[in-house]
Coordinates of C-alpha atoms in Angstrom, one line a residue:
M87 CA 53.6 169.4 -50.8
K88 CA 53.9 165.8 -51.5
K89 CA 52.4 163.6 -48.8
L90 CA 53.0 160.3 -47.5
L91 CA 51.1 158.1 -45.0
L92 CA 53.5 155.3 -43.6
I93 CA 52.0 152.3 -41.8
S94 CA 54.3 150.5 -39.6
Y95 CA 53.9 148.3 -36.7
Y96 CA 57.4 148.9 -35.6
F97 CA 58.2 152.8 -34.7
P98 CA 60.1 154.4 -32.0
P99 CA 60.2 153.9 -29.1
C100 CA 60.6 150.4 -30.5
G101 CA 64.0 149.9 -30.9
G102 CA 65.9 147.1 -32.9
A103 CA 66.9 146.9 -36.2
G104 CA 63.1 146.6 -37.7
V105 CA 62.6 150.5 -37.2
Q106 CA 66.0 151.8 -38.7
R107 CA 65.1 151.6 -42.4
W108 CA 62.0 153.8 -42.3
L109 CA 63.4 156.0 -39.6
R110 CA 66.3 157.4 -41.4
I111 CA 64.1 157.3 -44.8
I112 CA 61.3 159.6 -43.8
K113 CA 64.1 162.1 -41.8
W114 CA 65.4 162.6 -45.4
L115 CA 62.3 162.8 -47.2
D116 CA 61.1 165.2 -45.0
K117 CA 64.3 167.3 -46.0
L118 CA 63.0 167.0 -49.5
G119 CA 59.6 168.5 -48.5
W120 CA 57.4 165.8 -47.8
D121 CA 54.4 166.0 -45.2
I122 CA 54.5 162.6 -43.8
S123 CA 52.0 160.8 -41.4
V124 CA 52.9 157.8 -39.6
I125 CA 50.5 155.1 -38.3
T126 CA 51.7 152.7 -35.6
T127 CA 51.1 150.8 -32.3
N128 CA 50.9 152.1 -28.9
N129 CA 53.0 150.2 -26.8
G130 CA 53.0 146.7 -28.9
D131 CA 55.0 143.5 -28.8
Y132 CA 58.4 145.1 -29.0
P133 CA 61.8 143.6 -29.3
V134 CA 63.4 146.3 -27.0
I135 CA 62.9 149.8 -26.1
D136 CA 65.0 152.7 -27.3
D137 CA 63.3 156.0 -26.1
S138 CA 66.3 157.9 -27.9
L139 CA 65.0 157.1 -31.1
I140 CA 61.9 159.6 -30.4
D141 CA 64.4 162.2 -30.9
K142 CA 65.3 161.5 -34.6
V143 CA 61.7 161.9 -35.7
S144 CA 61.1 165.5 -36.9
N145 CA 58.4 167.5 -35.3
S146 CA 56.9 167.9 -38.5
V147 CA 56.1 164.2 -38.7
K148 CA 52.3 163.4 -37.6
I149 CA 52.4 160.1 -35.5
Y150 CA 48.9 158.1 -35.2
R151 CA 49.3 155.5 -32.4
T152 CA 46.1 153.1 -32.2
K153 CA 45.2 150.9 -29.8
T154 CA 47.6 147.6 -30.1
P155 CA 46.6 144.3 -28.8
V156 CA 49.3 142.4 -27.5
F157 CA 50.1 138.7 -26.8
G158 CA 53.7 139.1 -25.0
N159 CA 52.1 138.7 -21.5
F160 CA 49.8 135.8 -22.4
Y161 CA 52.6 134.1 -24.1
K162 CA 55.0 134.5 -20.8
K163 CA 52.3 133.2 -18.7
V164 CA 51.3 130.1 -20.6
S165 CA 54.7 129.0 -21.9
G166 CA 56.7 129.3 -18.6
D167 CA 59.1 131.3 -20.6
K168 CA 59.2 134.6 -18.3
K169 CA 62.2 136.3 -20.2
N170 CA 62.1 135.3 -24.0
I171 CA 59.2 136.5 -26.3
P172 CA 60.0 135.2 -29.9
F173 CA 61.4 137.7 -32.2
G174 CA 62.8 136.2 -35.5
S175 CA 62.5 132.7 -34.4
L176 CA 60.2 130.2 -34.0
E177 CA 62.4 127.3 -33.4
T178 CA 61.7 124.8 -30.3
S179 CA 64.3 122.6 -28.8
S180 CA 63.7 119.1 -26.8
N181 CA 64.0 121.0 -23.6
D182 CA 60.9 123.1 -24.2
S183 CA 57.7 122.5 -22.7
L184 CA 54.9 120.4 -24.4
L185 CA 52.8 123.5 -24.2
K186 CA 55.4 126.1 -25.8
K187 CA 55.9 123.6 -28.8
I188 CA 52.1 123.4 -29.2
L189 CA 52.2 127.3 -29.1
F190 CA 54.5 127.7 -31.7
W191 CA 52.9 125.0 -33.9
I192 CA 49.7 127.3 -33.6
R193 CA 51.5 130.3 -34.5
I194 CA 53.4 128.7 -37.4
N195 CA 50.5 127.0 -39.0
L196 CA 47.2 129.0 -37.9
I197 CA 48.0 132.3 -37.3
I198 CA 48.7 133.3 -40.9
P199 CA 51.0 135.2 -41.9
D200 CA 51.8 136.5 -38.4
A201 CA 50.8 137.2 -34.8
R202 CA 50.6 140.9 -35.3
L203 CA 47.3 140.3 -37.6
I204 CA 45.4 141.5 -34.3
W205 CA 46.5 145.1 -35.0
N206 CA 45.2 145.5 -38.6
K207 CA 41.7 146.4 -37.8
Y208 CA 42.8 149.4 -35.7
A209 CA 45.3 150.2 -38.4
Y210 CA 42.7 150.2 -40.9
K211 CA 40.4 152.3 -39.1
Q212 CA 42.9 155.0 -38.4
A213 CA 43.9 154.9 -42.3
K214 CA 40.3 155.4 -43.2
E215 CA 39.9 158.3 -41.0
L216 CA 42.8 159.8 -42.7
L217 CA 42.0 159.0 -46.0
I218 CA 38.3 160.5 -45.8
N219 CA 39.7 163.8 -44.7
N220 CA 43.2 164.0 -46.6
K221 CA 44.8 163.2 -50.1
F222 CA 48.2 161.2 -49.9
D223 CA 50.4 160.8 -52.9
I224 CA 51.7 157.6 -51.3
V225 CA 50.1 155.2 -48.8
L226 CA 53.2 152.9 -47.8
T227 CA 53.0 149.7 -45.6
T228 CA 56.3 148.1 -44.5
A229 CA 57.1 144.6 -43.2
P230 CA 57.9 142.6 -41.4
P231 CA 55.2 142.0 -40.1
H232 CA 53.7 141.1 -43.6
S233 CA 50.2 141.1 -42.2
T234 CA 50.6 145.1 -42.3
H235 CA 50.6 144.7 -46.2
L236 CA 46.9 143.5 -45.9
V237 CA 46.0 146.7 -44.2
G238 CA 47.5 148.3 -47.6
N239 CA 45.6 146.0 -49.8
R240 CA 42.3 146.6 -48.2
L241 CA 42.8 150.2 -48.6
K242 CA 43.8 149.8 -52.1
R243 CA 40.5 148.0 -52.8
N244 CA 38.3 150.7 -50.8
F245 CA 40.0 154.0 -51.7
N246 CA 41.6 155.6 -54.5
I247 CA 44.9 155.4 -53.3
T248 CA 48.7 154.9 -54.9
W249 CA 49.9 151.9 -52.5
V250 CA 53.7 151.3 -52.3
T251 CA 54.7 148.0 -50.3
D252 CA 58.1 147.8 -48.6
F253 CA 60.0 144.2 -48.0
R254 CA 62.4 144.7 -45.5
D255 CA 62.6 140.8 -45.5
P256 CA 61.0 137.8 -47.6
W257 CA 57.5 136.8 -46.8
S258 CA 56.8 133.2 -47.6
E259 CA 60.5 132.5 -48.0
I260 CA 61.3 134.1 -44.7
M261 CA 64.2 132.5 -42.6
Y262 CA 62.3 131.6 -39.4
L263 CA 59.4 129.6 -41.3
Q264 CA 61.8 127.8 -43.0
L265 CA 63.7 127.0 -39.9
A266 CA 60.5 126.0 -38.1
G267 CA 59.2 124.0 -40.8
Q268 CA 55.7 125.2 -41.9
S269 CA 53.1 122.9 -43.2
K270 CA 52.3 122.8 -47.2
I271 CA 49.0 123.8 -46.5
S272 CA 49.8 127.1 -44.5
R273 CA 52.8 127.9 -46.6
S274 CA 50.3 127.7 -49.6
I275 CA 48.3 130.2 -47.9
N276 CA 51.3 132.9 -47.2
K277 CA 52.1 132.3 -50.8
Y278 CA 48.5 133.0 -51.9
L279 CA 48.5 136.4 -49.8
E280 CA 52.0 137.2 -50.6
K281 CA 50.8 136.7 -54.6
K282 CA 47.6 139.0 -54.1
V283 CA 49.4 141.8 -52.4
V284 CA 52.5 141.8 -54.6
K285 CA 50.3 142.0 -57.6
N286 CA 47.9 144.8 -56.5
A287 CA 50.3 147.3 -55.1
D288 CA 51.4 150.1 -57.4
L289 CA 55.2 149.5 -56.4
N290 CA 56.9 147.0 -54.1
L291 CA 60.0 148.2 -52.9
V292 CA 62.2 145.5 -51.9
V293 CA 65.8 145.4 -50.1
S294 CA 68.0 143.1 -52.4
D295 CA 67.7 141.8 -55.9
F296 CA 67.6 138.3 -54.7
I297 CA 64.5 138.9 -52.4
K298 CA 62.8 140.8 -55.5
D299 CA 63.1 137.9 -57.8
Q300 CA 61.7 135.5 -55.2
L301 CA 58.8 137.4 -55.0
P302 CA 55.6 136.9 -57.0
A303 CA 55.0 138.8 -60.4
G304 CA 54.3 142.6 -59.8
F305 CA 56.2 145.8 -60.4
K306 CA 59.1 145.7 -58.1
E307 CA 62.1 147.7 -57.5
T308 CA 65.0 147.6 -55.2
F309 CA 65.9 149.8 -52.6
T310 CA 68.7 148.7 -50.2
N311 CA 69.1 149.3 -46.8
S312 CA 71.5 152.5 -46.2
F313 CA 72.9 154.6 -43.2
D314 CA 72.6 157.7 -42.0
P315 CA 75.9 159.6 -42.1
D316 CA 74.7 162.0 -39.4
D317 CA 74.5 159.3 -37.1
F318 CA 78.6 158.9 -37.5
Q319 CA 79.3 163.0 -37.6
D320 CA 80.4 163.2 -34.0
K321 CA 81.9 159.6 -33.6
S322 CA 85.8 159.3 -34.3
Y323 CA 88.0 156.2 -33.9
Q324 CA 90.2 156.1 -30.8
R325 CA 92.6 153.5 -30.7
S326 CA 93.0 151.2 -27.8
E327 CA 95.7 148.8 -26.3
L328 CA 93.3 145.8 -27.2
F329 CA 92.6 144.8 -30.9
R330 CA 88.9 144.8 -30.6
I331 CA 86.7 142.5 -32.6
K332 CA 82.8 143.2 -32.5
Y333 CA 79.7 141.9 -33.1
I334 CA 76.6 144.0 -32.5
G335 CA 73.0 143.0 -32.3
K336 CA 70.9 139.8 -31.7
I337 CA 72.1 136.6 -32.5
T338 CA 69.3 134.6 -34.3
A339 CA 68.7 130.9 -35.5
G340 CA 71.0 129.8 -37.7
Q341 CA 74.0 132.5 -37.3
D342 CA 77.2 130.6 -36.8
I343 CA 79.1 132.2 -34.1
D344 CA 81.2 129.4 -33.4
H345 CA 82.8 129.9 -37.1
A346 CA 84.2 133.4 -35.6
I347 CA 85.2 131.9 -32.1
K348 CA 87.4 129.1 -33.7
A349 CA 88.9 131.3 -36.5
I350 CA 90.1 133.9 -33.8
S351 CA 91.3 130.9 -31.6
S352 CA 93.6 129.4 -34.0
S353 CA 94.9 132.7 -35.7
N354 CA 98.7 133.7 -35.2
I355 CA 98.3 136.9 -33.2
N356 CA 98.9 137.9 -29.3
H357 CA 95.5 136.7 -27.6
H358 CA 96.2 138.5 -24.8
K359 CA 95.9 141.8 -26.9
L360 CA 92.5 140.8 -28.1
E361 CA 89.1 141.4 -27.1
F362 CA 85.9 140.3 -28.7
S363 CA 82.8 141.8 -27.6
F364 CA 79.0 140.7 -28.2
V365 CA 77.1 144.1 -27.9
G366 CA 73.2 144.2 -27.5
T367 CA 72.9 140.4 -27.7
Y368 CA 69.8 140.6 -25.4
Q369 CA 71.6 137.7 -23.6
S370 CA 75.2 136.3 -22.8
C371 CA 76.9 134.6 -25.2
P372 CA 78.5 131.4 -24.1
T373 CA 81.6 132.3 -22.5
L374 CA 83.8 129.5 -24.0
D375 CA 87.4 128.4 -23.0
T376 CA 89.1 130.8 -25.3
P377 CA 92.6 132.3 -25.3
F378 CA 91.1 135.9 -25.5
T379 CA 89.0 138.0 -23.7
I380 CA 84.9 137.7 -24.5
R381 CA 82.8 141.0 -23.3
N382 CA 79.1 140.8 -23.1
I383 CA 77.2 143.9 -23.0
A384 CA 73.4 144.0 -22.7
F385 CA 71.4 146.0 -25.3
V386 CA 72.4 149.5 -26.0
Q387 CA 70.8 152.5 -27.3
H388 CA 71.3 153.2 -31.0
N389 CA 73.8 156.0 -30.5
E390 CA 75.9 154.0 -28.2
A391 CA 75.8 151.1 -30.8
I392 CA 77.3 153.3 -33.5
N393 CA 79.9 154.4 -31.2
E394 CA 80.9 150.7 -30.6
M395 CA 81.1 150.2 -34.2
V396 CA 83.3 153.2 -34.8
N397 CA 85.5 152.1 -31.8
S398 CA 86.6 148.5 -33.4
E399 CA 89.1 147.1 -35.4
L400 CA 87.0 144.4 -37.2
L401 CA 83.2 143.9 -37.1
V402 CA 81.5 140.3 -37.5
L403 CA 78.6 139.9 -39.7
L404 CA 76.8 136.6 -39.5
I405 CA 74.3 135.8 -42.3
N406 CA 71.6 133.0 -41.1
D407 CA 72.3 129.6 -42.7
Y408 CA 69.2 128.8 -44.5
E409 CA 68.0 128.1 -47.9
G410 CA 67.7 131.3 -49.8
N411 CA 69.9 133.3 -47.6
E412 CA 71.6 134.7 -50.7
G413 CA 69.4 137.9 -50.6
M414 CA 69.6 138.5 -46.8
L415 CA 70.7 142.1 -46.1
T416 CA 70.4 143.4 -42.4
T417 CA 70.4 147.1 -41.3
K418 CA 73.4 146.3 -39.4
L419 CA 75.7 145.6 -42.7
F420 CA 75.1 149.3 -43.9
E421 CA 75.8 150.8 -40.5
Y422 CA 78.8 148.7 -40.4
I423 CA 79.8 150.1 -43.6
G424 CA 79.0 153.6 -42.3
S425 CA 81.4 153.0 -39.4
Q426 CA 84.3 152.5 -41.9
V427 CA 85.5 149.5 -39.8
P428 CA 86.4 146.3 -42.1
I429 CA 83.8 143.6 -42.1
L430 CA 84.1 139.8 -41.7
C431 CA 81.3 138.6 -43.0
I432 CA 80.6 134.8 -42.7
G433 CA 78.1 133.6 -45.2
P434 CA 77.4 132.9 -48.8
K435 CA 80.0 134.4 -51.2
N436 CA 77.3 134.5 -54.1
G437 CA 74.8 136.5 -51.9
N438 CA 73.8 140.2 -52.0
A439 CA 75.9 141.0 -48.5
A440 CA 78.7 139.7 -50.3
K441 CA 78.3 142.1 -53.5
I442 CA 77.8 145.0 -51.1
I443 CA 80.9 144.3 -49.2
S444 CA 82.8 143.8 -52.4
S445 CA 81.2 147.0 -54.2
S446 CA 82.1 149.4 -50.9
D447 CA 85.5 147.7 -50.5
S448 CA 84.3 147.1 -46.9
G449 CA 85.8 143.7 -46.0
F450 CA 85.9 139.8 -46.6
V451 CA 83.5 137.3 -46.9
A452 CA 84.1 133.8 -45.9
E453 CA 81.8 130.6 -46.3
Y454 CA 80.6 128.8 -43.5
N455 CA 82.9 126.1 -43.3
D456 CA 85.9 128.2 -44.2
I457 CA 87.3 128.9 -41.0
E458 CA 90.9 129.1 -42.4
A459 CA 90.0 131.8 -45.0
S460 CA 88.4 134.1 -42.0
K461 CA 91.6 133.3 -39.7
L462 CA 93.7 134.7 -42.3
Y463 CA 91.9 137.8 -43.0
I464 CA 91.7 138.6 -39.0
Q465 CA 95.6 138.1 -39.1
S466 CA 96.0 140.4 -41.7
I467 CA 93.9 143.0 -40.2
Y468 CA 95.5 142.4 -36.9
Q469 CA 98.9 143.1 -38.3
S470 CA 98.0 146.5 -39.7
W471 CA 96.9 147.4 -36.3
E472 CA 100.0 146.3 -34.7
K473 CA 101.8 148.8 -37.2
N474 CA 99.7 151.4 -35.9
Q475 CA 97.5 151.6 -39.1
K476 CA 94.1 151.6 -39.5
D477 CA 92.0 150.1 -42.3
F478 CA 89.2 152.2 -43.5
V479 CA 86.3 151.4 -45.6
N480 CA 86.7 153.2 -49.3
N481 CA 83.3 153.7 -50.7
S482 CA 80.7 154.0 -48.0
E483 CA 79.2 156.8 -49.4
L484 CA 77.4 154.5 -51.9
F485 CA 75.1 153.3 -49.3
S486 CA 74.5 156.8 -47.6
I487 CA 70.7 157.5 -47.3
K488 CA 71.5 161.0 -48.0
E489 CA 72.9 159.9 -51.5
M490 CA 70.0 157.5 -52.2
I491 CA 66.9 159.5 -51.3
I492 CA 66.7 161.2 -54.4
D493 CA 66.2 157.8 -56.0
L494 CA 63.3 157.1 -53.8
D495 CA 61.9 160.4 -54.3
N496 CA 61.8 160.1 -58.1
M497 CA 60.2 156.7 -57.6
F498 CA 57.4 158.1 -55.8
I499 CA 57.1 161.1 -58.0
N500 CA 56.9 158.6 -61.2
I501 CA 55.0 156.1 -59.8
N502 CA 51.8 159.1 -59.2
K503 CA 52.4 159.9 -63.0
K504 CA 51.3 156.6 -64.2

């Protein structure tokens, strides 16, 4: 039996986008006969909790939860921010306290590559115990947090393992470091660690071609995100009296929600029949003076988020506006495609997300400043809806994990033959 050891900071009951990629991959690798062990955290610093995701992990998967130091409570205490621990953003504003600004500067410039580094010694200790008594065909580290790859690098140095890294996001070029303005010295340290990891790994899996090209020299293969068709089996579209536009998930730095608001507001449609929903944004979005209803829903479990997607007429995808965003591919994009609901993507037309939307015939991409193009697309989807016609995505199966998993299985088998 083929054996995989996955090392991941984020794992159920942690919710949010960070767990979805490997949650579905290990499910389908399990179906292909892989014996899977997972080293993860015990009550880590998680963006949200979604206990329902635990039920998606097969009983055959062995889970090892280690001691996990956290800084969330410390951060809340010293920063005075009792609600928000920073996830995906390290920007500060003029309204923030001096202490918060100092904490963020320390995190950006002195804690490299990230604050989850404090988990590494516990993850390494658990991996060492397993490797002494077991032979794994693949040891895989997934990031963010990129500090997890340093565990893999140490294991590669000390044990005879086949090590695979998985890059769900860029490392030195990651969005929140660019927007926060990391110092040149700190950036050079990140680049040094990144270069060492990519060079030493037997295989580096990357979610997009653009990010793959950004990474240093090494053996790299693109394996995009996907959706799990099983998530949609018991979901069916139910028409409503309202034309429902939805944004699912967190809104982070660099995402232009105003573009969508302006495009909808200026569109030549009956706004009394329109509802724009923000689902799972973790905080209320600004309720602007709009001619249509805005619906805010707090975090929902993954199953309910899928149901919200399916029961929509249009889904909004926001690509963060920063240098290098051409490679940004969120889990949300693929679940949007799986829902077979048309997508309005606001982002670069030359990006990987745009290429995937085009190849799956799943929607339309508008540049950040092209509100007119978004308006026209919204009007076209609305007109179909008024005629009681439903626009569905045509080629969603291209990004189904059920179809893609064979390629990953073959990659793992071939890397072991080298």
